[in-house]
mmCIF file of C-alpha atoms in Angstrom:
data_model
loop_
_atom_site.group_PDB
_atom_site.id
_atom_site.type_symbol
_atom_site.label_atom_id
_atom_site.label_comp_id
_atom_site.label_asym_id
_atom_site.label_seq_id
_atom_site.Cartn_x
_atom_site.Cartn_y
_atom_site.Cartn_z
ATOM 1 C CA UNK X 315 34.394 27.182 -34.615
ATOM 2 C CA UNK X 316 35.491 27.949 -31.420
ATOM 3 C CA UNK X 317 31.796 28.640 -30.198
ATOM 4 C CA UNK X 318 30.746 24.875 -31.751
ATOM 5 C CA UNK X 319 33.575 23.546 -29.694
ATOM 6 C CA UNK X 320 32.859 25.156 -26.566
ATOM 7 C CA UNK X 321 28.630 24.239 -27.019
ATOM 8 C CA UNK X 322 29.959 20.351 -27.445
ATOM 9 C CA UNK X 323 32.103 20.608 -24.325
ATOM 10 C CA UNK X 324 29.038 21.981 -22.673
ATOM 11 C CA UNK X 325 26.462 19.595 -24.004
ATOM 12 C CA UNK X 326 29.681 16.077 -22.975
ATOM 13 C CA UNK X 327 29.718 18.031 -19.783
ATOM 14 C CA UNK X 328 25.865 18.214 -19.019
ATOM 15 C CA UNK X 329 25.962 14.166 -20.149
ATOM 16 C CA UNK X 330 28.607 13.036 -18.007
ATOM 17 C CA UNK X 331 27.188 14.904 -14.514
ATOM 18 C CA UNK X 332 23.386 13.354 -15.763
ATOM 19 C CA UNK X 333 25.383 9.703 -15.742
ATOM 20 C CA UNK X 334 27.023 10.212 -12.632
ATOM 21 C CA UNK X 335 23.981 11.210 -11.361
ATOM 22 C CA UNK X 336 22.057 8.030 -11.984
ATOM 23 C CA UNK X 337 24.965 5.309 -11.415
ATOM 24 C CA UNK X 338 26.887 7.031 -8.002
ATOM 25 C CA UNK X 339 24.260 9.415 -6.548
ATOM 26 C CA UNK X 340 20.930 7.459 -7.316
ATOM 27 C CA UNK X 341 18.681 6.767 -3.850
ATOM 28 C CA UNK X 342 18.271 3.379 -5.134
ATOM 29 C CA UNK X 343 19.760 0.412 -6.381
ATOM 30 C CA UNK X 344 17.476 -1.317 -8.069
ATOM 31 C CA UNK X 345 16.460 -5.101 -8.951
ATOM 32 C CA UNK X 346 14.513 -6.862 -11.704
ATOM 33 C CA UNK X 347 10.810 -6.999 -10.619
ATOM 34 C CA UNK X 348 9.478 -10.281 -11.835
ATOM 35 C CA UNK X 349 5.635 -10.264 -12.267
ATOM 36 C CA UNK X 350 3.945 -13.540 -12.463
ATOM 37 C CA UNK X 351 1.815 -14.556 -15.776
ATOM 38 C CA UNK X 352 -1.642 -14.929 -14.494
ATOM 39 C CA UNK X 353 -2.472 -18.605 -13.775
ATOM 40 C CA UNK X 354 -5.388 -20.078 -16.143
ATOM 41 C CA UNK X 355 -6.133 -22.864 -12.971
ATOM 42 C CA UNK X 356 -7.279 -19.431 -10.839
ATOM 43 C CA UNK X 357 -10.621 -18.713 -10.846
ATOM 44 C CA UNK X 358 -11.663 -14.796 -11.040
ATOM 45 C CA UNK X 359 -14.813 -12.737 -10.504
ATOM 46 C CA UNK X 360 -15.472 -11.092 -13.920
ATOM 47 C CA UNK X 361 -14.753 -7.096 -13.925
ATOM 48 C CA UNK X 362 -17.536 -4.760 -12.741
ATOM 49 C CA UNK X 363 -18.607 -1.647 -11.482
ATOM 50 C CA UNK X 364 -19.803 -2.088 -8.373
ATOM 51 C CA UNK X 365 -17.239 0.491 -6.648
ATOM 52 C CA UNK X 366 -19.445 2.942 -8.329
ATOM 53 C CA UNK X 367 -22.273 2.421 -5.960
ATOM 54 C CA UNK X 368 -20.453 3.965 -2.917
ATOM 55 C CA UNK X 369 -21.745 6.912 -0.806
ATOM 56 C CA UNK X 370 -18.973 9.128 0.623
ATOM 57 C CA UNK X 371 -18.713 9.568 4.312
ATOM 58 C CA UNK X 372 -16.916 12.867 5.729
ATOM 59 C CA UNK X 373 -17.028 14.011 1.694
ATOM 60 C CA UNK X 374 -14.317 16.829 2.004
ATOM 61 C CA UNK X 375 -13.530 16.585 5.648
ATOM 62 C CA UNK X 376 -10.509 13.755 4.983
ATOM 63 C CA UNK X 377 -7.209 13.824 3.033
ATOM 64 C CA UNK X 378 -6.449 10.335 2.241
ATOM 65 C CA UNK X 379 -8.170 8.331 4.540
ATOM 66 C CA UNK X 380 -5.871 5.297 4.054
ATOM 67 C CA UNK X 381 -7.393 2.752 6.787
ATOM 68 C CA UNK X 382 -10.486 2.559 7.900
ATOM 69 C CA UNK X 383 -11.968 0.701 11.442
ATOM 70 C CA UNK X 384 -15.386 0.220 13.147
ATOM 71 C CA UNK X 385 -16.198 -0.256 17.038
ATOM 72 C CA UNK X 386 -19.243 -2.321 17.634
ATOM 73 C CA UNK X 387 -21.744 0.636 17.623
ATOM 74 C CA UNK X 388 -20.423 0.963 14.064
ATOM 75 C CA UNK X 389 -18.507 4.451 14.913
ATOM 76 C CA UNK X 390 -15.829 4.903 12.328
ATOM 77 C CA UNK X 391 -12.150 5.403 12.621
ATOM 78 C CA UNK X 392 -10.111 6.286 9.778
ATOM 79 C CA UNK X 393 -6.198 7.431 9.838
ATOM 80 C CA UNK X 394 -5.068 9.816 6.863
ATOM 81 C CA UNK X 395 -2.561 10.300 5.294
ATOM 82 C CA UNK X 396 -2.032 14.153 6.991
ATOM 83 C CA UNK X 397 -0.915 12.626 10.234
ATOM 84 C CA UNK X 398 -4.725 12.620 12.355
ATOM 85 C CA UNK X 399 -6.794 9.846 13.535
ATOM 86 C CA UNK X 400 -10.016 10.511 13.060
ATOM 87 C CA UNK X 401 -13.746 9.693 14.078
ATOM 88 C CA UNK X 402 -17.119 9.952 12.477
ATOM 89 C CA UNK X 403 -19.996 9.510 14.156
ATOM 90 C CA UNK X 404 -23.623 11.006 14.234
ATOM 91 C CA UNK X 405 -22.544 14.446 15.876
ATOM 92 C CA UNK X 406 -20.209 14.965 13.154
ATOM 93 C CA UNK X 407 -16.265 14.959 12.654
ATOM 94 C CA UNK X 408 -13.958 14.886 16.018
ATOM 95 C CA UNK X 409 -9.581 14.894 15.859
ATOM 96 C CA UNK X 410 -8.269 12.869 18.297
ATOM 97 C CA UNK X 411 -5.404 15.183 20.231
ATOM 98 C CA UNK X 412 -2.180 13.923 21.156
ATOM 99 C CA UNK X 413 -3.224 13.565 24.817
ATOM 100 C CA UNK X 414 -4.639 10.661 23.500
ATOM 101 C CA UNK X 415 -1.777 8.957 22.157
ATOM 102 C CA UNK X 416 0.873 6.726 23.143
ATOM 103 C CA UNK X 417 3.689 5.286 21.480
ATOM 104 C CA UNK X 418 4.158 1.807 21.830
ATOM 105 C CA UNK X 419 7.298 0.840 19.934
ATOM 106 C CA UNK X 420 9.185 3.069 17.555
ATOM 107 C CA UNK X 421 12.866 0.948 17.404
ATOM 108 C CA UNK X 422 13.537 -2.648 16.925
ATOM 109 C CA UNK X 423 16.593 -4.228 17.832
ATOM 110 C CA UNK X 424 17.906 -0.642 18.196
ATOM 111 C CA UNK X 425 16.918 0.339 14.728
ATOM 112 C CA UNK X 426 13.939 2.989 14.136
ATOM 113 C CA UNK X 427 10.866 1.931 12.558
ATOM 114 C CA UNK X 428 10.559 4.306 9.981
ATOM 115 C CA UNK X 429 7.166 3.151 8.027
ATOM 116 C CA UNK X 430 4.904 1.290 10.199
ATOM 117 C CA UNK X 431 1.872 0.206 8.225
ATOM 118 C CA UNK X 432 -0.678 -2.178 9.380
ATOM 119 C CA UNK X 433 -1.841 -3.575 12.735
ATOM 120 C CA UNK X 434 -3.979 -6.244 14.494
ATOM 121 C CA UNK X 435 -4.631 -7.187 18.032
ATOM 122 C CA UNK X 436 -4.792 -10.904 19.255
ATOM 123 C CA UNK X 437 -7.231 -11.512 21.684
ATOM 124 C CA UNK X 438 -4.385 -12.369 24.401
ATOM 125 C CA UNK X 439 -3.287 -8.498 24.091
ATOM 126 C CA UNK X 440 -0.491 -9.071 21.594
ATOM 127 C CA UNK X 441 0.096 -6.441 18.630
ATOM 128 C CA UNK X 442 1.344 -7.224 15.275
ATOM 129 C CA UNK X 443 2.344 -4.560 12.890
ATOM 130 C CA UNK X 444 3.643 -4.337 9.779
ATOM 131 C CA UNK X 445 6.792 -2.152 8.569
ATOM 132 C CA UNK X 446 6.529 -1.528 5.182
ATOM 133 C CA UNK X 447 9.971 -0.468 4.181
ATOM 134 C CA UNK X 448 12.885 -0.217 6.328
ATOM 135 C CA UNK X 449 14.596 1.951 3.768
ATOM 136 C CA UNK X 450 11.865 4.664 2.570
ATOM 137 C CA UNK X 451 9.523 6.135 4.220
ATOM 138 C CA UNK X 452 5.517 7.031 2.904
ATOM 139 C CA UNK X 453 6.647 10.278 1.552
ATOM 140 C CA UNK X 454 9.087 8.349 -1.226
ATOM 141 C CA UNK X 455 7.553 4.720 -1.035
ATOM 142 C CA UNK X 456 7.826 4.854 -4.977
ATOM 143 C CA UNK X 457 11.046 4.331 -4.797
ATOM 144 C CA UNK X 458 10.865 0.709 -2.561
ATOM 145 C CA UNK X 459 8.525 -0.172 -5.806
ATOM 146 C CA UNK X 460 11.415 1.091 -8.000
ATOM 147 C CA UNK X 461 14.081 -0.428 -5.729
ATOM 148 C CA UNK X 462 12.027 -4.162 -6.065
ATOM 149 C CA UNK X 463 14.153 -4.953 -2.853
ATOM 150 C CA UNK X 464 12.440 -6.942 0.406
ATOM 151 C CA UNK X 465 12.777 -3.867 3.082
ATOM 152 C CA UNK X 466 9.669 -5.234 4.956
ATOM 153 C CA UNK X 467 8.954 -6.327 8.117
ATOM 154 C CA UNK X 468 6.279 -8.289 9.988
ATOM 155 C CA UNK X 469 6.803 -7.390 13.960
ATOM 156 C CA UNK X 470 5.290 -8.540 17.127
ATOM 157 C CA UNK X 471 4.548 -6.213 20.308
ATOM 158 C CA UNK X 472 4.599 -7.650 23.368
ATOM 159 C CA UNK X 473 2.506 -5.722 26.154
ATOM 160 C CA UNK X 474 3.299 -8.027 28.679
ATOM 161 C CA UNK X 475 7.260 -7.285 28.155
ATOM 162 C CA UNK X 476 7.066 -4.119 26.248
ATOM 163 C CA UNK X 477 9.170 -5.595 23.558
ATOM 164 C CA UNK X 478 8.981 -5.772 20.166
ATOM 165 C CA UNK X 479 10.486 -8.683 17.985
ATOM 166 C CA UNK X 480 10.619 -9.523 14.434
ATOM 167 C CA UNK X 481 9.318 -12.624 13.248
ATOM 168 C CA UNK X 482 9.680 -12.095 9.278
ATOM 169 C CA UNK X 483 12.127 -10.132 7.804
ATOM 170 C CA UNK X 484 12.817 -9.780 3.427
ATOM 171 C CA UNK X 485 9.632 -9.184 2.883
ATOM 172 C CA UNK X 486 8.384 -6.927 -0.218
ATOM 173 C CA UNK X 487 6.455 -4.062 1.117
ATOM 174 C CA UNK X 488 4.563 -5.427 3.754
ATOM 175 C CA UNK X 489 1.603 -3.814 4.237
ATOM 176 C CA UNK X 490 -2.026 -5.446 5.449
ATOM 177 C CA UNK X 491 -2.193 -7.762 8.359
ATOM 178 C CA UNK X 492 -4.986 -10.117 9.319
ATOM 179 C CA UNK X 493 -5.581 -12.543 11.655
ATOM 180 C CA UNK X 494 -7.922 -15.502 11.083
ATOM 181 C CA UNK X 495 -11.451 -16.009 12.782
ATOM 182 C CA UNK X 496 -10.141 -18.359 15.185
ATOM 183 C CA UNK X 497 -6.745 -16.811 14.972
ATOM 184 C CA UNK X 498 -4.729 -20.262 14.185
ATOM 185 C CA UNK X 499 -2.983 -18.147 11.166
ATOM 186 C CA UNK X 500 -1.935 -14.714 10.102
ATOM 187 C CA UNK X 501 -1.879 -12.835 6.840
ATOM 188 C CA UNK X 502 0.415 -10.076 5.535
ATOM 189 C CA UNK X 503 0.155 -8.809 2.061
ATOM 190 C CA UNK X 504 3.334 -8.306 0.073
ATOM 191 C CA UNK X 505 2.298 -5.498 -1.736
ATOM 192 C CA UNK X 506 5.338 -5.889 -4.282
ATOM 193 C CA UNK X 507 4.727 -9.530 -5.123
ATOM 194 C CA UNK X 508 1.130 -11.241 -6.734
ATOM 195 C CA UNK X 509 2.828 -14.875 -5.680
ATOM 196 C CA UNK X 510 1.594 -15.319 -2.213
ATOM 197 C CA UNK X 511 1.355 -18.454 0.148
ATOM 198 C CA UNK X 512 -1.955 -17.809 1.479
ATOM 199 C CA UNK X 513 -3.384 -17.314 -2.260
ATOM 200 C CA UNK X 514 -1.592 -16.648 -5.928
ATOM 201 C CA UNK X 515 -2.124 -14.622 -8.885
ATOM 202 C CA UNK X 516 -4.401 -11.629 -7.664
ATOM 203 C CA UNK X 517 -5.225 -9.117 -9.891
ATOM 204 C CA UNK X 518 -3.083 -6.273 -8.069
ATOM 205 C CA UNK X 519 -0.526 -5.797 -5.446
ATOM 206 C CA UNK X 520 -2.473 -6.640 -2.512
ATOM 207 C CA UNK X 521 -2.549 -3.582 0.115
ATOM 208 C CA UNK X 522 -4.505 -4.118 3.385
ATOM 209 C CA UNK X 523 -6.491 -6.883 4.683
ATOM 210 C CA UNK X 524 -9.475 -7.217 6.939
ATOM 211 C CA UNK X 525 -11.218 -10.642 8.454
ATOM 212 C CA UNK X 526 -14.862 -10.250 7.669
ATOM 213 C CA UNK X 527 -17.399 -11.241 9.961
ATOM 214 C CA UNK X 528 -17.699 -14.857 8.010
ATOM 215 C CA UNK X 529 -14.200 -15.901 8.769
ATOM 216 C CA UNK X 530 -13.530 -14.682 4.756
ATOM 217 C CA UNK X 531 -10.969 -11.833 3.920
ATOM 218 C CA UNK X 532 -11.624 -8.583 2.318
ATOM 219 C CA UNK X 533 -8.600 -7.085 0.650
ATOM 220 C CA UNK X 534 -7.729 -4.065 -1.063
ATOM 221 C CA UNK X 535 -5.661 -4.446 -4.679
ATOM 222 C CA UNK X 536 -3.632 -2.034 -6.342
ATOM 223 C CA UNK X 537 -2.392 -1.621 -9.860
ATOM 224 C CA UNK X 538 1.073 -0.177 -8.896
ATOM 225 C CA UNK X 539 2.394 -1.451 -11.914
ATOM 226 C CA UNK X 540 0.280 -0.578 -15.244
ATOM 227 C CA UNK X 541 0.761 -2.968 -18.241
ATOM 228 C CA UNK X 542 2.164 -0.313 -20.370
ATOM 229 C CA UNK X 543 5.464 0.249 -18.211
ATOM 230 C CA UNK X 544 5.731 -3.227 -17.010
ATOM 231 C CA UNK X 545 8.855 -3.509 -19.523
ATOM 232 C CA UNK X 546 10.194 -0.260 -17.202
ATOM 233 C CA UNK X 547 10.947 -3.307 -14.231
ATOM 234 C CA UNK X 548 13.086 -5.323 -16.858
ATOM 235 C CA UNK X 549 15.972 -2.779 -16.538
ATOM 236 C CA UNK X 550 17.966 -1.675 -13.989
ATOM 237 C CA UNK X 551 18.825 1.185 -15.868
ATOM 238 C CA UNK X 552 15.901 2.338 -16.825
ATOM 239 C CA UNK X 553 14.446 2.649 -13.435
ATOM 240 C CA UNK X 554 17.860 5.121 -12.666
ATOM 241 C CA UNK X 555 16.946 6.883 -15.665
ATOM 242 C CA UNK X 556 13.454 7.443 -14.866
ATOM 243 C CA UNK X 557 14.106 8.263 -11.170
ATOM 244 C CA UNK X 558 15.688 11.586 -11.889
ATOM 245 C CA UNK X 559 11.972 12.443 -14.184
ATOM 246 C CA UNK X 560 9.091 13.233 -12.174
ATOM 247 C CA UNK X 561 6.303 13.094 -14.649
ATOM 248 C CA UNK X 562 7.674 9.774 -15.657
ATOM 249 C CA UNK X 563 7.716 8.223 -11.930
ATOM 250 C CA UNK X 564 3.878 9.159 -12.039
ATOM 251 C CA UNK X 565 3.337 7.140 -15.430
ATOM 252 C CA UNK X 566 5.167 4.494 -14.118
ATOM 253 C CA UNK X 567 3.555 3.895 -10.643
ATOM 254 C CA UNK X 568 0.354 6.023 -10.843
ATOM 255 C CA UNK X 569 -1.821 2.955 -12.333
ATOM 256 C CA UNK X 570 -3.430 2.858 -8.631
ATOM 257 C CA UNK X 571 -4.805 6.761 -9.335
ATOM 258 C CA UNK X 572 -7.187 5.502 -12.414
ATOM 259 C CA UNK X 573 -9.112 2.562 -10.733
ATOM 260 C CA UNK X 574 -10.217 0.613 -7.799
ATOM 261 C CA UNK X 575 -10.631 -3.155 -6.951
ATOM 262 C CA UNK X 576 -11.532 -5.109 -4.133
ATOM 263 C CA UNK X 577 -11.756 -8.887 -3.493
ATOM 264 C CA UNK X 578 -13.301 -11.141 -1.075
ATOM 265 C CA UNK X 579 -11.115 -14.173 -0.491
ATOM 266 C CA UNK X 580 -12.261 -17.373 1.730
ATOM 267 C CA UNK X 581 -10.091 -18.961 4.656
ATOM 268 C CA UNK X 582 -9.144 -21.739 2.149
ATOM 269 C CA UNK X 583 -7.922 -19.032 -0.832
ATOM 270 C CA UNK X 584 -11.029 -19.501 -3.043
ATOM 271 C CA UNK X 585 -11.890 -15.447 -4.387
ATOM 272 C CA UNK X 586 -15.672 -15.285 -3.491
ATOM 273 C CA UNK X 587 -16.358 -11.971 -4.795
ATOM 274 C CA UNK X 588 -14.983 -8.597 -6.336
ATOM 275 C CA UNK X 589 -15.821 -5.212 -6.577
ATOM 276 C CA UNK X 590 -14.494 -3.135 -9.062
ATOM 277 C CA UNK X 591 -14.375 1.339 -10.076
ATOM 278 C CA UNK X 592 -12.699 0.223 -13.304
ATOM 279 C CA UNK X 593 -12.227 3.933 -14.860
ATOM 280 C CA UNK X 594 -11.808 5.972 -11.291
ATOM 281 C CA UNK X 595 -15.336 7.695 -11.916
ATOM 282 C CA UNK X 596 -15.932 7.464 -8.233
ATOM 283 C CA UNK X 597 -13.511 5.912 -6.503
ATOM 284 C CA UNK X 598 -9.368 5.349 -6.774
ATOM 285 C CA UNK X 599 -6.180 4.098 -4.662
ATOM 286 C CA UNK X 600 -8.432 1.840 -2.650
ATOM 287 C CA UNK X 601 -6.560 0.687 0.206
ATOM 288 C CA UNK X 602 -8.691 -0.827 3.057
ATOM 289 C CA UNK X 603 -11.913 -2.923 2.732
ATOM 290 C CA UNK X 604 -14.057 -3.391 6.016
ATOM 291 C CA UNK X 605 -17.277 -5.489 6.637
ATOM 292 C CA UNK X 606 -19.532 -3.896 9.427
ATOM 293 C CA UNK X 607 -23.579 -5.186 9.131
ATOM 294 C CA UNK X 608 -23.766 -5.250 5.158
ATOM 295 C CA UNK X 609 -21.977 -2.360 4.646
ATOM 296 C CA UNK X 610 -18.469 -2.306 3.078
ATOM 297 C CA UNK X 611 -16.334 0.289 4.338
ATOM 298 C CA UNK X 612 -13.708 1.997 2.243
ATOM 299 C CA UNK X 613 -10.563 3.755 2.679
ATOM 300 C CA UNK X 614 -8.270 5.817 0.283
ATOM 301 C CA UNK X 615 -5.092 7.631 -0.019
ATOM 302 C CA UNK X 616 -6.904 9.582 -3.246
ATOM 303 C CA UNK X 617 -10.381 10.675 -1.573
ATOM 304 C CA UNK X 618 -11.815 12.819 0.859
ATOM 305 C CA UNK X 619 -13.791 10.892 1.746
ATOM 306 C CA UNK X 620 -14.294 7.058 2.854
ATOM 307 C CA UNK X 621 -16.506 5.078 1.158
ATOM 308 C CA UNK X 622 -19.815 3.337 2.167
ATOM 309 C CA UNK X 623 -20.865 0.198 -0.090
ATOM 310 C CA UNK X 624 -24.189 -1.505 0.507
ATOM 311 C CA UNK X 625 -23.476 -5.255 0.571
ATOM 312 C CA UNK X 626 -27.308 -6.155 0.253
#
């Protein structure tokens, strides 16, 4: 008897440290996630396969190329997710060195900037950037999707002054920025929300965004939240409960690992085109899109590579 008693004080013990655990010592407090219903008044490309068509640049030379760039002699630029900038062009694969790097702005109103994420230049020299979180940084994003809290940022640099200044703030994971042809507006993608004011009901959390050479858009979408755990952003609790599981953190925000989907959007919202890898087979965790003569250029924090698609 004494042995039964002393397992059930064990197994109460073991119970009461796992709930303390997940109400006082969880890295997150989390909030309700609402996903929007899609809208029946949207119009949307039918699903395809034409992410299957891609060539892979740099095949095994890359981990994660998340972001991908082009000069006007079509050299490519790609940053990954181990930390380089890199550059591929006919000669090969060169690392840029930090000789070759300067920071620009790494605090805002006296607070660090902790997960910088996007950027675009205006043609008068100004920089704005994008801070994803203000809370977690790349190596624990999952838990700003978990969290369901507006830590993002949209920041300007100012070479002129060497300042940097925030012009939106509560934003949920902000991520690509764009500006428009004739740069009148500018685009950042909530990653966290599908409700946007620039255009509504996309078929993913929208990553980043690049201006194609027609004054269109070409953004990358995510699936950070599969259909199957959707019910997993109803609860509060169940996101604590989860948190302390690995394997179950993976199920519940690894829906960008299995496929890949791209979209062309027009300056006045209307979705022109879409390009889907619907099972993964050759591409995944598509995060950049850019246009450069006919080609489609594509960047992932899953591949070794970055992805060349044909356009014609």
């Amino acid at each position: 008897m004494a042995l039964i008693k002393h397992r059930w004080v064990l197994v109460l013990v073991i119970v009461i440290a796992f709930v303390l655990q997940i109400i006082f010592f969880s890295p997150i407090s989390p909030e309700i996630l609402q996903l929007p219903l899609p809208s029946s008044t949207v119009s949307v490309p039918p699903s395809n396969s034409q992410l299957q068509k891609v060539t892979n640049l740099g095949e095994g030379l890359l981990i994660g190329p998340v972001d991908v760039a082009v000069d006007e002699k079509g050299t490519l630029y790609t940053a990954t997710r181990d930390g380089w900038i890199r550059k591929l062009h006919p000669k090969g694969l060169l690392k840029f060195t930090d000789d070759g790097v300067r920071v620009l702005a790494s605090h805002v109103h006296g607070s660090e900037i902790r997960f910088a994420d996007d950027v675009i230049e205006a043609s008068d020299g100004s920089i704005y950037f994008s801070v994803a979180s203000t809370k977690f940084e790349l190596h624990n994003w999952h838990l700003d999707l978990l969290e369901a809290k507006p830590f993002g940022q949209l920041l300007k640099y100012d070479p002129s002054t060497e300042q940097t200044s925030i012009l939106l703030d509560g934003l949920y994971f902000a991520n690509g920025v764009a500006l428009s042809k004739d740069e009148d507006f500018l685009i950042v993608c909530e990653t966290m929300r599908k409700d946007e004011i620039f255009i509504k009901n996309l078929l993913g959390g929208p990553d980043n965004i690049n201006l194609a050479p027609d004054g269109s858009f070409w953004i990358a979408l995510l699936q950070l939240v599969p259909e199957e755990t959707e019910l997993v952003h109803t609860s509060r609790a169940l996101k604590r409960v989860i948190l302390n599981f690995p394997k179950l953190i993976e199920l519940v925000v690894g829906g960008e690992k299995r496929k890949a989907k791209v979209i062309n959007v027009a300056a006045d919202c209307d979705m022109l085109k879409r390009f889907d890898d619907p099972n993964g087979t050759v591409i995944t965790f598509v995060t950049s899109a850019v246009e450069f003569e006919d080609h489609l250029y594509l960047g992932s924090l899953n591949t070794n590579f970055v992805g060349n698609l044909p356009l014609k």
